[in-house]
């Protein structure tokens, strides 16, 4: 009954189930319900927020997916994605965990100040491609079609040049009225920009959303105290977002030893460096695990002429890949 009820209505709470079972003559605790559902492969998760879609939106999104299903990877690498976003001064991204004693939750050191309406915000326009972030600018007034075209005029082509986009690159923007206005379409046509046809109500299909999330997390960690600082920090953190992406990810199916570690490096390190288009003389980092510092591994790295970054012991927190692991685990958990 527990599994059937939850399968029919995933929003059912454990309290609801306790009451339903009690009415049916069975007394159970919430812990028993959790354990029962876990054994059935069900666990409590935060509900994902998605756009509210009408049937016409669903059909349009499905059509878009089918049309692009077999597009080669190179086509997507030739797209410049764009969007606008709002960043609040004291928004929900300013969450922090603190170590505190019992009954000390309201001590100033253990709290985050909040203000109504987020304490003010700024609107940003940005773009990026597979080669990295393009320009990011602050939109200081309510944007209309003329202002949007001015933003594109001043920032889109310079971004494409800086990103070294191939000839025939494609521009993406959403179906906001400013973007689809006749004057904007005509401007894009005169500039000979190819525009990716986009489905309405599809912000979740735009990979720039991941970039906005990354920016907002980074900005929140800096804790700006006023709008001027917020804008400066946004620009600084945007500039720090790496232009290249992850290298290879592989599963280690057996207990790793030195020989296996060297085999992984042999099969995956150089191909990753080539795929990421690393410059000549790039440097490799790994920690001081015995497999990494073994004489045979050091000799192998020396023969391959790999430069290795000297790394202090007990320093996993210094390795920026920990942020990538965290992001991956959050996505998988969702």
mmCIF file of C-alpha atoms in Angstrom:
data_model
loop_
_atom_site.group_PDB
_atom_site.id
_atom_site.type_symbol
_atom_site.label_atom_id
_atom_site.label_comp_id
_atom_site.label_asym_id
_atom_site.label_seq_id
_atom_site.Cartn_x
_atom_site.Cartn_y
_atom_site.Cartn_z
ATOM 1 C CA UNK A 1 0.000 0.000 0.000
ATOM 2 C CA UNK A 2 2.879 2.375 0.817
ATOM 3 C CA UNK A 3 4.574 1.825 -2.538
ATOM 4 C CA UNK A 4 1.326 1.978 -4.482
ATOM 5 C CA UNK A 5 0.276 5.254 -2.832
ATOM 6 C CA UNK A 6 3.644 6.920 -3.437
ATOM 7 C CA UNK A 7 3.797 5.706 -7.043
ATOM 8 C CA UNK A 8 0.362 7.226 -7.675
ATOM 9 C CA UNK A 9 1.170 10.493 -5.874
ATOM 10 C CA UNK A 10 4.912 11.163 -5.318
ATOM 11 C CA UNK A 11 4.072 14.215 -3.155
ATOM 12 C CA UNK A 12 2.515 12.054 -0.449
ATOM 13 C CA UNK A 13 4.249 12.713 2.903
ATOM 14 C CA UNK A 14 5.272 10.133 5.466
ATOM 15 C CA UNK A 15 2.700 11.675 7.828
ATOM 16 C CA UNK A 16 -0.019 11.085 5.223
ATOM 17 C CA UNK A 17 1.037 7.449 4.946
ATOM 18 C CA UNK A 18 1.068 6.981 8.729
ATOM 19 C CA UNK A 19 -2.510 8.291 8.891
ATOM 20 C CA UNK A 20 -3.680 6.208 5.902
ATOM 21 C CA UNK A 21 -2.268 3.023 7.411
ATOM 22 C CA UNK A 22 -3.679 3.824 10.825
ATOM 23 C CA UNK A 23 -7.142 4.163 9.276
ATOM 24 C CA UNK A 24 -6.562 0.784 7.617
ATOM 25 C CA UNK A 25 -5.738 -0.755 11.030
ATOM 26 C CA UNK A 26 -1.924 -0.812 10.826
ATOM 27 C CA UNK A 27 0.333 1.217 13.104
ATOM 28 C CA UNK A 28 3.770 2.139 11.732
ATOM 29 C CA UNK A 29 6.369 4.836 12.344
ATOM 30 C CA UNK A 30 7.771 7.308 9.816
ATOM 31 C CA UNK A 31 11.124 5.510 10.031
ATOM 32 C CA UNK A 32 9.472 2.243 8.986
ATOM 33 C CA UNK A 33 7.907 3.995 5.993
ATOM 34 C CA UNK A 34 11.288 5.470 4.972
ATOM 35 C CA UNK A 35 12.976 2.080 5.236
ATOM 36 C CA UNK A 36 10.193 0.389 3.277
ATOM 37 C CA UNK A 37 10.373 2.908 0.440
ATOM 38 C CA UNK A 38 14.171 2.758 0.396
ATOM 39 C CA UNK A 39 14.022 -1.009 -0.083
ATOM 40 C CA UNK A 40 11.774 -0.370 -3.098
ATOM 41 C CA UNK A 41 14.385 1.962 -4.581
ATOM 42 C CA UNK A 42 12.474 5.137 -3.669
ATOM 43 C CA UNK A 43 14.000 8.027 -1.725
ATOM 44 C CA UNK A 44 12.856 11.503 -0.786
ATOM 45 C CA UNK A 45 14.314 14.161 -3.117
ATOM 46 C CA UNK A 46 13.723 17.833 -3.741
ATOM 47 C CA UNK A 47 11.251 18.293 -6.605
ATOM 48 C CA UNK A 48 12.914 19.763 -9.683
ATOM 49 C CA UNK A 49 11.549 23.108 -10.853
ATOM 50 C CA UNK A 50 10.649 23.085 -14.536
ATOM 51 C CA UNK A 51 8.842 25.517 -16.846
ATOM 52 C CA UNK A 52 5.034 25.309 -16.873
ATOM 53 C CA UNK A 53 4.311 23.822 -20.292
ATOM 54 C CA UNK A 54 1.150 23.872 -22.358
ATOM 55 C CA UNK A 55 0.550 21.034 -24.870
ATOM 56 C CA UNK A 56 1.705 23.322 -27.695
ATOM 57 C CA UNK A 57 5.009 23.907 -25.862
ATOM 58 C CA UNK A 58 5.478 20.167 -25.329
ATOM 59 C CA UNK A 59 4.992 19.497 -29.051
ATOM 60 C CA UNK A 60 7.377 22.301 -30.038
ATOM 61 C CA UNK A 61 10.092 21.041 -27.678
ATOM 62 C CA UNK A 62 9.671 17.478 -28.959
ATOM 63 C CA UNK A 63 9.919 18.724 -32.543
ATOM 64 C CA UNK A 64 13.103 20.665 -31.679
ATOM 65 C CA UNK A 65 14.639 17.568 -30.049
ATOM 66 C CA UNK A 66 13.831 15.318 -32.988
ATOM 67 C CA UNK A 67 15.187 17.801 -35.528
ATOM 68 C CA UNK A 68 18.521 18.076 -33.696
ATOM 69 C CA UNK A 69 18.807 14.521 -32.366
ATOM 70 C CA UNK A 70 21.488 13.477 -34.837
ATOM 71 C CA UNK A 71 23.386 16.772 -35.046
ATOM 72 C CA UNK A 72 27.137 16.131 -34.746
ATOM 73 C CA UNK A 73 28.996 17.486 -31.731
ATOM 74 C CA UNK A 74 30.822 19.969 -33.961
ATOM 75 C CA UNK A 75 27.530 21.726 -34.747
ATOM 76 C CA UNK A 76 26.864 22.415 -31.059
ATOM 77 C CA UNK A 77 30.435 23.639 -30.584
ATOM 78 C CA UNK A 78 29.659 26.286 -33.193
ATOM 79 C CA UNK A 79 26.752 27.826 -31.244
ATOM 80 C CA UNK A 80 26.967 30.990 -29.127
ATOM 81 C CA UNK A 81 24.349 30.722 -26.364
ATOM 82 C CA UNK A 82 22.981 33.873 -24.737
ATOM 83 C CA UNK A 83 20.561 34.939 -22.037
ATOM 84 C CA UNK A 84 19.772 37.545 -19.398
ATOM 85 C CA UNK A 85 19.688 36.848 -15.653
ATOM 86 C CA UNK A 86 19.017 38.718 -12.425
ATOM 87 C CA UNK A 87 21.396 38.460 -9.473
ATOM 88 C CA UNK A 88 20.238 39.603 -6.051
ATOM 89 C CA UNK A 89 22.530 41.232 -3.516
ATOM 90 C CA UNK A 90 21.338 39.038 -0.649
ATOM 91 C CA UNK A 91 19.580 36.297 -2.541
ATOM 92 C CA UNK A 92 18.898 32.651 -1.796
ATOM 93 C CA UNK A 93 22.346 31.771 -3.135
ATOM 94 C CA UNK A 94 23.855 33.220 0.049
ATOM 95 C CA UNK A 95 23.142 30.018 2.001
ATOM 96 C CA UNK A 96 25.864 28.942 4.436
ATOM 97 C CA UNK A 97 26.348 26.058 6.822
ATOM 98 C CA UNK A 98 27.887 26.905 10.201
ATOM 99 C CA UNK A 99 29.314 24.989 13.139
ATOM 100 C CA UNK A 100 27.501 26.102 16.280
ATOM 101 C CA UNK A 101 26.541 24.946 19.729
ATOM 102 C CA UNK A 102 23.017 24.171 20.865
ATOM 103 C CA UNK A 103 20.800 27.261 21.284
ATOM 104 C CA UNK A 104 23.374 29.475 19.530
ATOM 105 C CA UNK A 105 21.521 29.666 16.223
ATOM 106 C CA UNK A 106 20.796 33.409 16.591
ATOM 107 C CA UNK A 107 24.317 34.481 17.508
ATOM 108 C CA UNK A 108 25.464 37.059 14.895
ATOM 109 C CA UNK A 109 28.368 34.813 13.847
ATOM 110 C CA UNK A 110 25.906 32.028 13.010
ATOM 111 C CA UNK A 111 23.398 34.029 10.976
ATOM 112 C CA UNK A 112 23.145 35.491 7.476
ATOM 113 C CA UNK A 113 21.573 38.975 7.316
ATOM 114 C CA UNK A 114 18.588 39.189 4.981
ATOM 115 C CA UNK A 115 16.642 42.139 3.674
ATOM 116 C CA UNK A 116 13.340 42.463 1.889
ATOM 117 C CA UNK A 117 13.356 41.837 -1.854
ATOM 118 C CA UNK A 118 16.960 40.621 -1.794
ATOM 119 C CA UNK A 119 18.429 44.047 -1.020
ATOM 120 C CA UNK A 120 18.444 45.082 -4.653
ATOM 121 C CA UNK A 121 19.639 43.293 -7.774
ATOM 122 C CA UNK A 122 21.348 43.744 -11.089
ATOM 123 C CA UNK A 123 20.376 42.440 -14.512
ATOM 124 C CA UNK A 124 23.103 40.876 -16.657
ATOM 125 C CA UNK A 125 23.386 39.822 -20.285
ATOM 126 C CA UNK A 126 25.982 37.242 -21.191
ATOM 127 C CA UNK A 127 26.930 34.684 -23.794
ATOM 128 C CA UNK A 128 29.210 31.675 -24.112
ATOM 129 C CA UNK A 129 30.178 28.827 -26.404
ATOM 130 C CA UNK A 130 31.930 25.497 -26.025
ATOM 131 C CA UNK A 131 35.183 27.494 -26.121
ATOM 132 C CA UNK A 132 34.366 29.499 -23.006
ATOM 133 C CA UNK A 133 32.473 32.560 -21.738
ATOM 134 C CA UNK A 134 31.959 35.565 -24.008
ATOM 135 C CA UNK A 135 31.224 39.052 -22.755
ATOM 136 C CA UNK A 136 29.156 39.792 -19.653
ATOM 137 C CA UNK A 137 27.546 43.220 -19.263
ATOM 138 C CA UNK A 138 25.215 44.872 -16.807
ATOM 139 C CA UNK A 139 21.860 46.085 -18.121
ATOM 140 C CA UNK A 140 21.204 49.239 -16.111
ATOM 141 C CA UNK A 141 17.753 50.161 -17.452
ATOM 142 C CA UNK A 142 14.625 48.241 -18.397
ATOM 143 C CA UNK A 143 15.621 46.552 -21.626
ATOM 144 C CA UNK A 144 13.638 47.206 -24.794
ATOM 145 C CA UNK A 145 14.207 46.081 -28.371
ATOM 146 C CA UNK A 146 16.468 49.024 -29.255
ATOM 147 C CA UNK A 147 18.657 48.461 -26.198
ATOM 148 C CA UNK A 148 18.846 44.730 -26.914
ATOM 149 C CA UNK A 149 20.046 45.375 -30.458
ATOM 150 C CA UNK A 150 22.634 47.823 -29.102
ATOM 151 C CA UNK A 151 23.883 45.139 -26.677
ATOM 152 C CA UNK A 152 24.229 42.653 -29.528
ATOM 153 C CA UNK A 153 25.943 45.251 -31.697
ATOM 154 C CA UNK A 154 28.524 46.062 -29.015
ATOM 155 C CA UNK A 155 29.088 42.577 -27.574
ATOM 156 C CA UNK A 156 28.047 39.665 -29.779
ATOM 157 C CA UNK A 157 30.558 39.981 -32.612
ATOM 158 C CA UNK A 158 33.462 40.870 -30.253
ATOM 159 C CA UNK A 159 32.556 37.765 -28.216
ATOM 160 C CA UNK A 160 32.582 35.609 -31.353
ATOM 161 C CA UNK A 161 36.010 36.968 -32.297
ATOM 162 C CA UNK A 162 37.428 36.478 -28.800
ATOM 163 C CA UNK A 163 36.105 32.908 -28.756
ATOM 164 C CA UNK A 164 37.588 32.295 -32.221
ATOM 165 C CA UNK A 165 34.323 30.923 -33.535
ATOM 166 C CA UNK A 166 34.431 29.150 -36.887
ATOM 167 C CA UNK A 167 32.899 30.685 -39.965
ATOM 168 C CA UNK A 168 29.132 30.181 -40.042
ATOM 169 C CA UNK A 169 28.687 30.122 -36.252
ATOM 170 C CA UNK A 170 25.112 30.106 -34.939
ATOM 171 C CA UNK A 171 23.545 32.491 -32.427
ATOM 172 C CA UNK A 172 20.981 31.350 -29.847
ATOM 173 C CA UNK A 173 18.578 33.490 -27.874
ATOM 174 C CA UNK A 174 15.154 32.811 -26.370
ATOM 175 C CA UNK A 175 11.753 33.908 -27.646
ATOM 176 C CA UNK A 176 11.471 37.025 -25.518
ATOM 177 C CA UNK A 177 9.461 39.698 -27.415
ATOM 178 C CA UNK A 178 12.604 41.885 -27.587
ATOM 179 C CA UNK A 179 14.421 39.037 -29.305
ATOM 180 C CA UNK A 180 11.671 38.151 -31.758
ATOM 181 C CA UNK A 181 10.649 41.720 -32.638
ATOM 182 C CA UNK A 182 10.567 42.436 -36.362
ATOM 183 C CA UNK A 183 13.271 45.112 -35.991
ATOM 184 C CA UNK A 184 15.575 42.663 -34.172
ATOM 185 C CA UNK A 185 15.014 39.921 -36.756
ATOM 186 C CA UNK A 186 15.762 42.405 -39.536
ATOM 187 C CA UNK A 187 18.920 43.593 -37.756
ATOM 188 C CA UNK A 188 20.161 40.000 -37.368
ATOM 189 C CA UNK A 189 19.383 39.301 -41.031
ATOM 190 C CA UNK A 190 21.313 42.375 -42.219
ATOM 191 C CA UNK A 191 24.284 41.311 -40.083
ATOM 192 C CA UNK A 192 24.079 37.821 -41.666
ATOM 193 C CA UNK A 193 23.837 36.119 -38.262
ATOM 194 C CA UNK A 194 22.476 32.571 -38.310
ATOM 195 C CA UNK A 195 19.941 32.169 -35.500
ATOM 196 C CA UNK A 196 19.050 28.845 -33.899
ATOM 197 C CA UNK A 197 15.296 28.278 -34.005
ATOM 198 C CA UNK A 198 14.165 28.063 -30.383
ATOM 199 C CA UNK A 199 11.115 26.539 -28.690
ATOM 200 C CA UNK A 200 9.013 28.726 -26.377
ATOM 201 C CA UNK A 201 9.118 28.051 -22.627
ATOM 202 C CA UNK A 202 12.479 26.281 -22.872
ATOM 203 C CA UNK A 203 14.988 28.008 -20.583
ATOM 204 C CA UNK A 204 15.958 24.570 -19.239
ATOM 205 C CA UNK A 205 17.244 23.594 -22.691
ATOM 206 C CA UNK A 206 19.760 26.444 -22.715
ATOM 207 C CA UNK A 207 23.110 25.319 -21.255
ATOM 208 C CA UNK A 208 23.863 28.903 -20.184
ATOM 209 C CA UNK A 209 21.608 28.190 -17.174
ATOM 210 C CA UNK A 210 24.429 26.040 -15.782
ATOM 211 C CA UNK A 211 26.815 28.959 -16.259
ATOM 212 C CA UNK A 212 24.443 31.358 -14.450
ATOM 213 C CA UNK A 213 24.209 28.926 -11.534
ATOM 214 C CA UNK A 214 27.997 28.682 -11.347
ATOM 215 C CA UNK A 215 28.302 32.477 -11.393
ATOM 216 C CA UNK A 216 25.658 32.958 -8.682
ATOM 217 C CA UNK A 217 27.286 30.414 -6.381
ATOM 218 C CA UNK A 218 30.693 32.064 -6.825
ATOM 219 C CA UNK A 219 29.262 35.548 -6.216
ATOM 220 C CA UNK A 220 27.374 34.411 -3.092
ATOM 221 C CA UNK A 221 30.605 32.984 -1.659
ATOM 222 C CA UNK A 222 32.210 36.451 -1.980
ATOM 223 C CA UNK A 223 29.312 38.029 0.024
ATOM 224 C CA UNK A 224 29.081 41.471 -1.661
ATOM 225 C CA UNK A 225 27.625 44.146 0.611
ATOM 226 C CA UNK A 226 26.326 46.672 -1.933
ATOM 227 C CA UNK A 227 25.242 46.900 -5.553
ATOM 228 C CA UNK A 228 28.563 48.342 -6.735
ATOM 229 C CA UNK A 229 30.474 45.462 -5.151
ATOM 230 C CA UNK A 230 27.926 42.992 -6.569
ATOM 231 C CA UNK A 231 28.579 44.189 -10.115
ATOM 232 C CA UNK A 232 32.367 44.159 -9.664
ATOM 233 C CA UNK A 233 32.342 40.661 -8.192
ATOM 234 C CA UNK A 234 30.075 39.364 -10.970
ATOM 235 C CA UNK A 235 32.566 40.597 -13.581
ATOM 236 C CA UNK A 236 35.560 39.222 -11.666
ATOM 237 C CA UNK A 237 34.039 35.779 -11.149
ATOM 238 C CA UNK A 238 32.809 35.572 -14.751
ATOM 239 C CA UNK A 239 36.357 36.245 -15.925
ATOM 240 C CA UNK A 240 37.637 33.418 -13.720
ATOM 241 C CA UNK A 241 35.326 30.777 -15.182
ATOM 242 C CA UNK A 242 37.650 28.573 -17.232
ATOM 243 C CA UNK A 243 37.335 28.624 -20.997
ATOM 244 C CA UNK A 244 37.931 24.897 -21.261
ATOM 245 C CA UNK A 245 35.944 22.104 -19.693
ATOM 246 C CA UNK A 246 36.387 18.699 -18.095
ATOM 247 C CA UNK A 247 38.749 16.096 -19.474
ATOM 248 C CA UNK A 248 37.957 12.393 -19.552
ATOM 249 C CA UNK A 249 36.032 10.698 -16.758
ATOM 250 C CA UNK A 250 36.410 6.939 -16.343
ATOM 251 C CA UNK A 251 35.173 4.335 -13.893
ATOM 252 C CA UNK A 252 37.806 2.434 -11.900
ATOM 253 C CA UNK A 253 36.283 -1.043 -11.608
ATOM 254 C CA UNK A 254 38.982 -2.705 -9.506
ATOM 255 C CA UNK A 255 41.127 -1.647 -6.587
ATOM 256 C CA UNK A 256 43.650 0.722 -8.086
ATOM 257 C CA UNK A 257 47.381 0.054 -7.790
ATOM 258 C CA UNK A 258 50.355 1.838 -9.300
ATOM 259 C CA UNK A 259 50.298 -0.153 -12.543
ATOM 260 C CA UNK A 260 46.590 0.549 -13.076
ATOM 261 C CA UNK A 261 47.095 4.239 -12.311
ATOM 262 C CA UNK A 262 49.840 4.495 -14.942
ATOM 263 C CA UNK A 263 47.587 2.684 -17.430
ATOM 264 C CA UNK A 264 44.797 5.220 -16.758
ATOM 265 C CA UNK A 265 47.208 8.109 -17.328
ATOM 266 C CA UNK A 266 48.491 6.459 -20.494
ATOM 267 C CA UNK A 267 45.003 5.974 -21.933
ATOM 268 C CA UNK A 268 43.338 9.184 -20.766
ATOM 269 C CA UNK A 269 45.684 12.008 -19.731
ATOM 270 C CA UNK A 270 47.196 12.902 -23.115
ATOM 271 C CA UNK A 271 43.870 12.510 -25.002
ATOM 272 C CA UNK A 272 42.291 14.835 -22.413
ATOM 273 C CA UNK A 273 45.053 17.400 -22.899
ATOM 274 C CA UNK A 274 44.565 17.249 -26.682
ATOM 275 C CA UNK A 275 40.771 17.537 -26.412
ATOM 276 C CA UNK A 276 41.153 20.538 -24.083
ATOM 277 C CA UNK A 277 43.652 22.090 -26.526
ATOM 278 C CA UNK A 278 46.211 22.663 -23.790
ATOM 279 C CA UNK A 279 49.155 24.880 -24.657
ATOM 280 C CA UNK A 280 52.677 23.516 -25.006
ATOM 281 C CA UNK A 281 54.299 22.969 -21.612
ATOM 282 C CA UNK A 282 51.050 22.286 -19.740
ATOM 283 C CA UNK A 283 51.388 21.049 -16.150
ATOM 284 C CA UNK A 284 49.809 17.963 -14.582
ATOM 285 C CA UNK A 285 48.519 17.915 -10.997
ATOM 286 C CA UNK A 286 47.814 14.940 -8.801
ATOM 287 C CA UNK A 287 48.043 14.551 -5.034
ATOM 288 C CA UNK A 288 50.544 12.599 -2.947
ATOM 289 C CA UNK A 289 48.754 9.261 -2.905
ATOM 290 C CA UNK A 290 51.366 6.448 -2.777
ATOM 291 C CA UNK A 291 50.271 5.280 -6.246
ATOM 292 C CA UNK A 292 51.011 8.761 -7.577
ATOM 293 C CA UNK A 293 54.364 9.190 -5.876
ATOM 294 C CA UNK A 294 55.653 5.651 -6.492
ATOM 295 C CA UNK A 295 59.082 5.522 -8.098
ATOM 296 C CA UNK A 296 57.677 3.696 -11.134
ATOM 297 C CA UNK A 297 55.000 6.385 -11.641
ATOM 298 C CA UNK A 298 57.520 9.216 -11.296
ATOM 299 C CA UNK A 299 59.778 7.486 -13.824
ATOM 300 C CA UNK A 300 56.855 6.987 -16.218
ATOM 301 C CA UNK A 301 55.908 10.675 -15.998
ATOM 302 C CA UNK A 302 59.547 11.700 -16.534
ATOM 303 C CA UNK A 303 59.866 9.530 -19.664
ATOM 304 C CA UNK A 304 56.660 11.039 -21.031
ATOM 305 C CA UNK A 305 58.101 14.533 -20.360
ATOM 306 C CA UNK A 306 55.071 15.533 -18.288
ATOM 307 C CA UNK A 307 55.594 18.519 -15.995
ATOM 308 C CA UNK A 308 54.119 17.740 -12.570
ATOM 309 C CA UNK A 309 52.975 20.375 -10.081
ATOM 310 C CA UNK A 310 54.632 19.882 -6.693
ATOM 311 C CA UNK A 311 51.778 19.272 -4.248
ATOM 312 C CA UNK A 312 51.668 19.611 -0.427
ATOM 313 C CA UNK A 313 50.425 16.580 1.525
ATOM 314 C CA UNK A 314 46.941 16.615 3.067
ATOM 315 C CA UNK A 315 45.699 19.336 0.728
ATOM 316 C CA UNK A 316 42.565 18.085 -1.066
ATOM 317 C CA UNK A 317 40.891 21.429 -0.294
ATOM 318 C CA UNK A 318 43.455 23.216 -2.491
ATOM 319 C CA UNK A 319 42.477 21.212 -5.562
ATOM 320 C CA UNK A 320 39.785 22.981 -7.634
ATOM 321 C CA UNK A 321 38.598 19.632 -8.981
ATOM 322 C CA UNK A 322 36.772 19.250 -5.655
ATOM 323 C CA UNK A 323 34.284 21.836 -6.980
ATOM 324 C CA UNK A 324 33.750 19.709 -10.092
ATOM 325 C CA UNK A 325 33.186 16.574 -7.968
ATOM 326 C CA UNK A 326 30.672 18.467 -5.841
ATOM 327 C CA UNK A 327 28.807 19.705 -8.913
ATOM 328 C CA UNK A 328 28.743 16.184 -10.388
ATOM 329 C CA UNK A 329 27.447 14.624 -7.147
ATOM 330 C CA UNK A 330 24.697 17.245 -6.817
ATOM 331 C CA UNK A 331 23.578 16.614 -10.415
ATOM 332 C CA UNK A 332 23.625 12.826 -9.967
ATOM 333 C CA UNK A 333 21.695 13.084 -6.693
ATOM 334 C CA UNK A 334 19.013 15.132 -8.433
#
